[in-house]
mmCIF file of N, CA, C and O in Angstrom:
data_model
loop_
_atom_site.group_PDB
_atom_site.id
_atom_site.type_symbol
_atom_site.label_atom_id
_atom_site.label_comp_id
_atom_site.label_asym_id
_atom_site.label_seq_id
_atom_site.Cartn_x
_atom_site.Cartn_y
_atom_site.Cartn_z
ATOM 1 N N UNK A 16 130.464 90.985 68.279
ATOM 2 C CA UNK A 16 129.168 90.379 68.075
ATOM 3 C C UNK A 16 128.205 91.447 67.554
ATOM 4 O O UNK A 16 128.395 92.625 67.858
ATOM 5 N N UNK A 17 127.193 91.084 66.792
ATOM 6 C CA UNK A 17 126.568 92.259 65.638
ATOM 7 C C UNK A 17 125.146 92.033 66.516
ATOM 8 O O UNK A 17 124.495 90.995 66.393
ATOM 9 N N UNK A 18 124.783 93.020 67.329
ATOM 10 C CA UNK A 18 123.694 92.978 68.052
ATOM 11 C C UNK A 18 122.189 92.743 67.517
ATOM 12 O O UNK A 18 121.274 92.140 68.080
ATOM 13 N N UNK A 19 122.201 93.542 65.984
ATOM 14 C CA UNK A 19 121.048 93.378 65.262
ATOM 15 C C UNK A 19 121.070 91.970 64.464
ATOM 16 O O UNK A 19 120.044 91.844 63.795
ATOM 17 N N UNK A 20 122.047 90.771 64.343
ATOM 18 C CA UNK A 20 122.036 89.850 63.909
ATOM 19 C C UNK A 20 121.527 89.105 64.590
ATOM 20 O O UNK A 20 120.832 88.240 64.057
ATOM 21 N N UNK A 21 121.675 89.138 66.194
ATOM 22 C CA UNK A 21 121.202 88.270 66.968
ATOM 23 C C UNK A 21 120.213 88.751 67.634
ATOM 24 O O UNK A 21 119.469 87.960 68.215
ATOM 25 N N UNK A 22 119.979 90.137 67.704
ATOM 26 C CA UNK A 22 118.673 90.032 68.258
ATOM 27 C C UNK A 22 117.262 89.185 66.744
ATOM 28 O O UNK A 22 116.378 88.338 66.869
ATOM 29 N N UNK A 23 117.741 89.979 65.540
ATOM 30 C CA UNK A 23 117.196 89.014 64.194
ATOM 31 C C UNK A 23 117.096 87.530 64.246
ATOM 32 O O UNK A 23 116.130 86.880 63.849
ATOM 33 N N UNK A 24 118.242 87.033 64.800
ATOM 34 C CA UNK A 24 117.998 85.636 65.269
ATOM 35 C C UNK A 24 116.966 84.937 66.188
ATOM 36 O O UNK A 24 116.311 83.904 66.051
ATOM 37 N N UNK A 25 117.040 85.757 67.062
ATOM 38 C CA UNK A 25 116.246 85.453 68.201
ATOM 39 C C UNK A 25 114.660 85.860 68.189
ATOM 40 O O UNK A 25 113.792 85.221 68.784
ATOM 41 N N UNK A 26 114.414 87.163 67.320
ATOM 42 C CA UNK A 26 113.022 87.234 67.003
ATOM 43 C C UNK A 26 112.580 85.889 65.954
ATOM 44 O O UNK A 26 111.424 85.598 65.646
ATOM 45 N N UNK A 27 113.643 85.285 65.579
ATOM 46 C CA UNK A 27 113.195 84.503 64.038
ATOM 47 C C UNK A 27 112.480 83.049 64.954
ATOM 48 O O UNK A 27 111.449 82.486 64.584
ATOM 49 N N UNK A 28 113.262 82.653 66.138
ATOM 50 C CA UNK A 28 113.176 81.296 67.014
ATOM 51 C C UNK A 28 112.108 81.945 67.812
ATOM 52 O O UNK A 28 111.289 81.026 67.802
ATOM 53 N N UNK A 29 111.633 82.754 68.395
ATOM 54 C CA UNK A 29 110.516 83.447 69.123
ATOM 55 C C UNK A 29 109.331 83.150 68.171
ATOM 56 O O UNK A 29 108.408 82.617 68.788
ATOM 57 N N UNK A 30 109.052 83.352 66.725
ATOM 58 C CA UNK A 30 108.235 83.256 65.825
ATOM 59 C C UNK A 30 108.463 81.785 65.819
ATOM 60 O O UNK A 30 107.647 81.273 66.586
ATOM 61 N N UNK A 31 109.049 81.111 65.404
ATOM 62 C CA UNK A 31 108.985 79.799 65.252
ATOM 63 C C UNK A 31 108.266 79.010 66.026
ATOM 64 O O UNK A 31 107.554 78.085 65.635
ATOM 65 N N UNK A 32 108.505 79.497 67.577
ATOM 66 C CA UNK A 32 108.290 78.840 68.873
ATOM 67 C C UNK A 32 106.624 78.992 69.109
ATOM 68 O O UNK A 32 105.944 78.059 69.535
ATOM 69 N N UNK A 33 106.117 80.221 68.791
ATOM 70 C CA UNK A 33 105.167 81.127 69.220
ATOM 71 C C UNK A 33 104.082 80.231 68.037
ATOM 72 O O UNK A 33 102.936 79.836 68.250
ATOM 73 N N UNK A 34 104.848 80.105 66.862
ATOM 74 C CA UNK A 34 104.218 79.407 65.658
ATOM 75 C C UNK A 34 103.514 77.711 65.991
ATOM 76 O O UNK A 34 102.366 77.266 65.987
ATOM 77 N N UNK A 35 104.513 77.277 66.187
ATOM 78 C CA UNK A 35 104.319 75.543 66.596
ATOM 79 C C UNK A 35 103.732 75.393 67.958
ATOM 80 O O UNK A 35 103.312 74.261 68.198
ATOM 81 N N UNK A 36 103.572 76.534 69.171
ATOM 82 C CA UNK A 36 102.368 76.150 69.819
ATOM 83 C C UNK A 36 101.535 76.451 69.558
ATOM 84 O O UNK A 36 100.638 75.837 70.137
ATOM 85 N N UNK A 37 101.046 77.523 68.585
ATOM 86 C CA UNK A 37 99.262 77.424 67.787
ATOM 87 C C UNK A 37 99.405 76.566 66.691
ATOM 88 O O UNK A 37 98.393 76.202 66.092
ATOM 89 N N UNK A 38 100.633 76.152 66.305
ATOM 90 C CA UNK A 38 99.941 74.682 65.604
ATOM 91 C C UNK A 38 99.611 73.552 66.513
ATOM 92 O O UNK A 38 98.915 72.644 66.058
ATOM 93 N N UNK A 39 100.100 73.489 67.956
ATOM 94 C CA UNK A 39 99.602 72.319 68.985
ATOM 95 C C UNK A 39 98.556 72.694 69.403
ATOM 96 O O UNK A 39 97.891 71.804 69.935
ATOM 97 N N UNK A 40 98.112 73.691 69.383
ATOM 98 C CA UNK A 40 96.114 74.304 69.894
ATOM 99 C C UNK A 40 95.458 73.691 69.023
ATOM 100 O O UNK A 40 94.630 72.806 69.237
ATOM 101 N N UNK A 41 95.868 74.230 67.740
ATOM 102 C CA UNK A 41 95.019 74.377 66.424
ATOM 103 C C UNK A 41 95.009 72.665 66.423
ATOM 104 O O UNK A 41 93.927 72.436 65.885
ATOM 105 N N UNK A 42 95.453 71.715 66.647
ATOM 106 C CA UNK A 42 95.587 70.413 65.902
ATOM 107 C C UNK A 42 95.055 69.580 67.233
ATOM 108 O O UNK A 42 94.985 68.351 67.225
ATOM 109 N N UNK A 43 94.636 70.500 68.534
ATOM 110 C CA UNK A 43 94.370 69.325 69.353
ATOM 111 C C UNK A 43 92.693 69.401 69.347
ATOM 112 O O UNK A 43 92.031 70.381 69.004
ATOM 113 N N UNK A 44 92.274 68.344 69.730
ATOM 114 C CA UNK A 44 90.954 68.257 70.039
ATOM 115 C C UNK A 44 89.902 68.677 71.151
ATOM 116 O O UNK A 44 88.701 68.406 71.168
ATOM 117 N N UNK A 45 90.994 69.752 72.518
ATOM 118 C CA UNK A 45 90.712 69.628 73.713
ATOM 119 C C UNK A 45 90.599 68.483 74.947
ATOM 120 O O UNK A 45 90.170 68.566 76.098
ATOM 121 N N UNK A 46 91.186 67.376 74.169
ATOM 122 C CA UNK A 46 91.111 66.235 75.199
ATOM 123 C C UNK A 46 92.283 66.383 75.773
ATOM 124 O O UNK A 46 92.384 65.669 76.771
ATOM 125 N N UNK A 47 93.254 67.051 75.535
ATOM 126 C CA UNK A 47 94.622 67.129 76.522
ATOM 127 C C UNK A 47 94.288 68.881 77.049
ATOM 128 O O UNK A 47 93.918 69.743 76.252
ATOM 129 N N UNK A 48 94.516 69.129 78.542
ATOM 130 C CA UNK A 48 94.386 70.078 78.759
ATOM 131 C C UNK A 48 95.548 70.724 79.123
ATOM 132 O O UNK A 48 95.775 71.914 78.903
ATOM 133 N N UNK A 49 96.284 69.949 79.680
ATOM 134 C CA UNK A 49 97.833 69.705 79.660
ATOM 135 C C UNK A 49 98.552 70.425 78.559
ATOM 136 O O UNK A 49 99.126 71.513 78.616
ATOM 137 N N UNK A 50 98.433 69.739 77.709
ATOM 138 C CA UNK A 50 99.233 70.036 76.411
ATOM 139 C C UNK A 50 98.610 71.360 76.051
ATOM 140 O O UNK A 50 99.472 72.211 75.829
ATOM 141 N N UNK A 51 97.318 71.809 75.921
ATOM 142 C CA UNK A 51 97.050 73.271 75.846
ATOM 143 C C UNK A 51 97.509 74.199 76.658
ATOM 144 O O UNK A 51 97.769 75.367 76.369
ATOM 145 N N UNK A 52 97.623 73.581 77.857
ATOM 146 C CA UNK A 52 98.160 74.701 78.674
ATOM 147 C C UNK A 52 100.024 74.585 78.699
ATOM 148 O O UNK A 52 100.528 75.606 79.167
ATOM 149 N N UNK A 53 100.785 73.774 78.376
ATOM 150 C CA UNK A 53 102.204 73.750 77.893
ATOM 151 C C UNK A 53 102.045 74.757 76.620
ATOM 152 O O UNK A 53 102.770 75.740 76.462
ATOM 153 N N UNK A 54 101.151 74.431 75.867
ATOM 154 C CA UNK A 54 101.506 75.364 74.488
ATOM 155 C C UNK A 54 101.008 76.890 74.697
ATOM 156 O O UNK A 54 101.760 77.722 74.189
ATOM 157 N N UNK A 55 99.983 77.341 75.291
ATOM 158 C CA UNK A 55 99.699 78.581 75.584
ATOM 159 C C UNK A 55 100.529 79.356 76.582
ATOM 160 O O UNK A 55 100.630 80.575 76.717
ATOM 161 N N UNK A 56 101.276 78.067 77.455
ATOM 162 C CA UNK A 56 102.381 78.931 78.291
ATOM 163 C C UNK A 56 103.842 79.288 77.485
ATOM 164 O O UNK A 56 104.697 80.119 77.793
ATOM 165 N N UNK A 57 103.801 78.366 76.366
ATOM 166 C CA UNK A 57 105.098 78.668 75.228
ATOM 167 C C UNK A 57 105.067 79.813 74.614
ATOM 168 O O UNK A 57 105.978 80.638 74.543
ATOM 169 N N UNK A 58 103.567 79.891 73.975
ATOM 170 C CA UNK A 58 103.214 81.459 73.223
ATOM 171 C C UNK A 58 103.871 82.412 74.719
ATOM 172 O O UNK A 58 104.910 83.062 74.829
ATOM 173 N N UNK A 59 103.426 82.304 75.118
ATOM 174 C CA UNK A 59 103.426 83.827 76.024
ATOM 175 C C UNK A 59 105.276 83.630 76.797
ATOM 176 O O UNK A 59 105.597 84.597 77.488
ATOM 177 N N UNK A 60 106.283 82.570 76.686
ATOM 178 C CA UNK A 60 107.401 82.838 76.285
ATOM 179 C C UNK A 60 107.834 83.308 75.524
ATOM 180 O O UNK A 60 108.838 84.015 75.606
ATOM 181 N N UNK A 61 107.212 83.062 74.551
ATOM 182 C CA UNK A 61 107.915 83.345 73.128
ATOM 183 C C UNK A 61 107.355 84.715 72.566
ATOM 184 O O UNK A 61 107.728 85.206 71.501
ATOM 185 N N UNK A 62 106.574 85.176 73.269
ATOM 186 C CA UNK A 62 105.806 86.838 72.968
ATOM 187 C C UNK A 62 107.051 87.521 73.896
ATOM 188 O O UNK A 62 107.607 88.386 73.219
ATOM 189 N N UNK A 63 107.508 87.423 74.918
ATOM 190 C CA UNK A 63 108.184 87.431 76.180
ATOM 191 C C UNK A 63 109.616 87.534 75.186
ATOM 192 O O UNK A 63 110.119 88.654 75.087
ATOM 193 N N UNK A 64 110.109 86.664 74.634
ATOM 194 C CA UNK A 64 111.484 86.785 73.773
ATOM 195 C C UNK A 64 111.234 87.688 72.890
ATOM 196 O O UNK A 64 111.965 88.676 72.953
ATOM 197 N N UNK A 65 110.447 87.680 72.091
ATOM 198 C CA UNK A 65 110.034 88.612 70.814
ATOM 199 C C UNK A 65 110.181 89.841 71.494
ATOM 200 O O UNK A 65 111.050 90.555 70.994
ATOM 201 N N UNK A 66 109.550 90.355 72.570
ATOM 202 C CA UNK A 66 109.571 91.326 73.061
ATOM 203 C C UNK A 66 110.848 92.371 73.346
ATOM 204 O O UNK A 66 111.063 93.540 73.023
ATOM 205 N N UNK A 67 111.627 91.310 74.156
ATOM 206 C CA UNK A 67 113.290 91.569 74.361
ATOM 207 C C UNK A 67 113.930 91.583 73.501
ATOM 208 O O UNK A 67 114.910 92.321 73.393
ATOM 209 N N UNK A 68 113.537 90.751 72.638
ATOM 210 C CA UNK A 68 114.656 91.156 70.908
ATOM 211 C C UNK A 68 114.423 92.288 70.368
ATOM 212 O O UNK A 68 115.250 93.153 70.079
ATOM 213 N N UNK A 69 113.002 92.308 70.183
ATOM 214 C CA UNK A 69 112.744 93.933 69.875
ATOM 215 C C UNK A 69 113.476 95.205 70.231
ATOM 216 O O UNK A 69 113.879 96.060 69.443
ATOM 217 N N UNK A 70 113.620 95.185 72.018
ATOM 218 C CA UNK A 70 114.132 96.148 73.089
ATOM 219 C C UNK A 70 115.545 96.120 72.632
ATOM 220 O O UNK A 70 116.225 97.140 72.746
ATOM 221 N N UNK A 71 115.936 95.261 72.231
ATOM 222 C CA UNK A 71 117.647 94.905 72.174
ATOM 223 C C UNK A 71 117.587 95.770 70.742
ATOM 224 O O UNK A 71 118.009 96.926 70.750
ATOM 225 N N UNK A 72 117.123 95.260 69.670
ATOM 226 C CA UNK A 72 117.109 96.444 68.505
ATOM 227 C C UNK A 72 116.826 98.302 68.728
ATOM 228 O O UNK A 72 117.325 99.311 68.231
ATOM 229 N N UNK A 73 116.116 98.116 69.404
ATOM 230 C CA UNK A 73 115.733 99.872 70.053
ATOM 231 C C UNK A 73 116.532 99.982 70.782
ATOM 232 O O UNK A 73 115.929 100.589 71.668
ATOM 233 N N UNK A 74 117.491 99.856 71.123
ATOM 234 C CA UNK A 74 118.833 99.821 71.892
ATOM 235 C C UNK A 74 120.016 99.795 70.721
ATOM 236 O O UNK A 74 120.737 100.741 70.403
ATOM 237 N N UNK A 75 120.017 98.744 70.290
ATOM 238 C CA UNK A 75 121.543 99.169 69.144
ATOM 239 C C UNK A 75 121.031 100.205 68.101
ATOM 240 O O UNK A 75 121.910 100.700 67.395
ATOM 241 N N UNK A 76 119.727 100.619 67.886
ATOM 242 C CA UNK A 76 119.607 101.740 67.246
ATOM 243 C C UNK A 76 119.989 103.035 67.496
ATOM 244 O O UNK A 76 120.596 103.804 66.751
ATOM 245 N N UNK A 77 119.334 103.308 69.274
ATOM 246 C CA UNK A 77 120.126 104.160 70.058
ATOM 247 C C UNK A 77 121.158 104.637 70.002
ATOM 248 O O UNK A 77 121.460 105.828 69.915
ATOM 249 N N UNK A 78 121.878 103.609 70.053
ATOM 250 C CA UNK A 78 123.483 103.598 70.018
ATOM 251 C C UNK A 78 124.152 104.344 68.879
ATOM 252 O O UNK A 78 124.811 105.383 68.894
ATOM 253 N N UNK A 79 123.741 103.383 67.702
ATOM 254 C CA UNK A 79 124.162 103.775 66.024
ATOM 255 C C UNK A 79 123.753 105.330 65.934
ATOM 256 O O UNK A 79 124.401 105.921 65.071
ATOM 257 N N UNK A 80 122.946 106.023 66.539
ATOM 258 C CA UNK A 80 122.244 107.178 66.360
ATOM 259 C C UNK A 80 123.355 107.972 67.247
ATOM 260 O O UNK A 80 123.934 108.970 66.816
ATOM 261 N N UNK A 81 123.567 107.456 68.440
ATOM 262 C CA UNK A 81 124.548 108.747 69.000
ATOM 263 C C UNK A 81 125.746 108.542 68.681
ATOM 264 O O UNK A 81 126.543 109.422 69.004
ATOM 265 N N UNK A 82 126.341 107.149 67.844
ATOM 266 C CA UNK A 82 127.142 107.302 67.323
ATOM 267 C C UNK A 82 127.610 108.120 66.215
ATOM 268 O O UNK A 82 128.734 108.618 66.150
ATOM 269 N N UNK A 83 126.717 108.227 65.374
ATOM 270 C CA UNK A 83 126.401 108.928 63.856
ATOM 271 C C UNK A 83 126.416 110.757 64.571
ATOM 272 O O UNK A 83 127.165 111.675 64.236
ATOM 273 N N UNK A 84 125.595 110.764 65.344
ATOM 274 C CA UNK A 84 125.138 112.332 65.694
ATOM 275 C C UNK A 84 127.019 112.355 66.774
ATOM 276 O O UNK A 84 127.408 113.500 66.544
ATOM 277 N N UNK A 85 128.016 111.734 67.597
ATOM 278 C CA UNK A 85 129.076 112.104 67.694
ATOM 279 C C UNK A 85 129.694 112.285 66.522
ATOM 280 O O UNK A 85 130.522 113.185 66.386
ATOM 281 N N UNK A 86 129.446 111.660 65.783
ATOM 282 C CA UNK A 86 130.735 111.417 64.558
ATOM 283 C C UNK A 86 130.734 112.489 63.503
ATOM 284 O O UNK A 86 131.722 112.650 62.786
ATOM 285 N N UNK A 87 129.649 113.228 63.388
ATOM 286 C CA UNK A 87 128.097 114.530 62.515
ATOM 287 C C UNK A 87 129.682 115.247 63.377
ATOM 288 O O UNK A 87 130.774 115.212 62.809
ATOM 289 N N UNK A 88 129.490 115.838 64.755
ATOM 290 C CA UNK A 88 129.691 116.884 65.199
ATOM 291 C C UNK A 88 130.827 116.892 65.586
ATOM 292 O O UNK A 88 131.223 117.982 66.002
ATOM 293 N N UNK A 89 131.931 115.573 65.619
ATOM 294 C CA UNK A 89 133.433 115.990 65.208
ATOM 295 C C UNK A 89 133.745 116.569 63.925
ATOM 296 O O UNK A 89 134.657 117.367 63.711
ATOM 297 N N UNK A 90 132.900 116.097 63.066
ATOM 298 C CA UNK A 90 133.486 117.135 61.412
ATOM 299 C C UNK A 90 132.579 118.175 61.454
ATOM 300 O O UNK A 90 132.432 118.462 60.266
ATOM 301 N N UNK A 91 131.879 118.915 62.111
ATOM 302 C CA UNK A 91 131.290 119.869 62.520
ATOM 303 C C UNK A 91 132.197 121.194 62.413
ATOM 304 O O UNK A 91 132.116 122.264 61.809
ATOM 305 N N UNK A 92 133.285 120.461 63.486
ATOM 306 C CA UNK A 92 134.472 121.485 64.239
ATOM 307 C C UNK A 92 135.327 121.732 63.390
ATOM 308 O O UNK A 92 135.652 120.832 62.615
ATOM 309 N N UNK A 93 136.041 123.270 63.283
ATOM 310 C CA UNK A 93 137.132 123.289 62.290
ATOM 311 C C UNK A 93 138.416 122.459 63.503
ATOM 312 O O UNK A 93 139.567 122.238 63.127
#
């Protein structure tokens, strides 16, 4: 499994998600308070996923880096 594909995935549905509850703010009138507060509790899921996808990329970067810097310093060695 390709870690930066799916964390890419998952930031893409985080934006989506994060997107279509400020289009349910933006389009309501304040007569549902309900529904503002479902959609402002979605944003701050979906800031919440974005977040962790992020962490998950700064993590397989990590990785690729001490992979590259092992792999540098086996052909290092005679």
């Amino acid at each position: 499994m390709d870690p930066i594909a799916a964390a890419r995935y998952g930031m893409m549905v985080a934006a989506k998600r994060f997107e279509g509850a400020a289009d349910r703010i933006a389009g309501t009138d304040g007569a549902s308070a309900t529904d503002d507060t479902q959609a402002v509790t979605d944003m701050v899921q979906a800031k919440h996923q974005y977040v962790a996808q992020v962490q998950t990329l700064k993590v397989a970067d990590e990785m690729w880096r001490a992979l590259i810097d092992l792999q540098a310093g086996s052909h290092a060695r005679p």
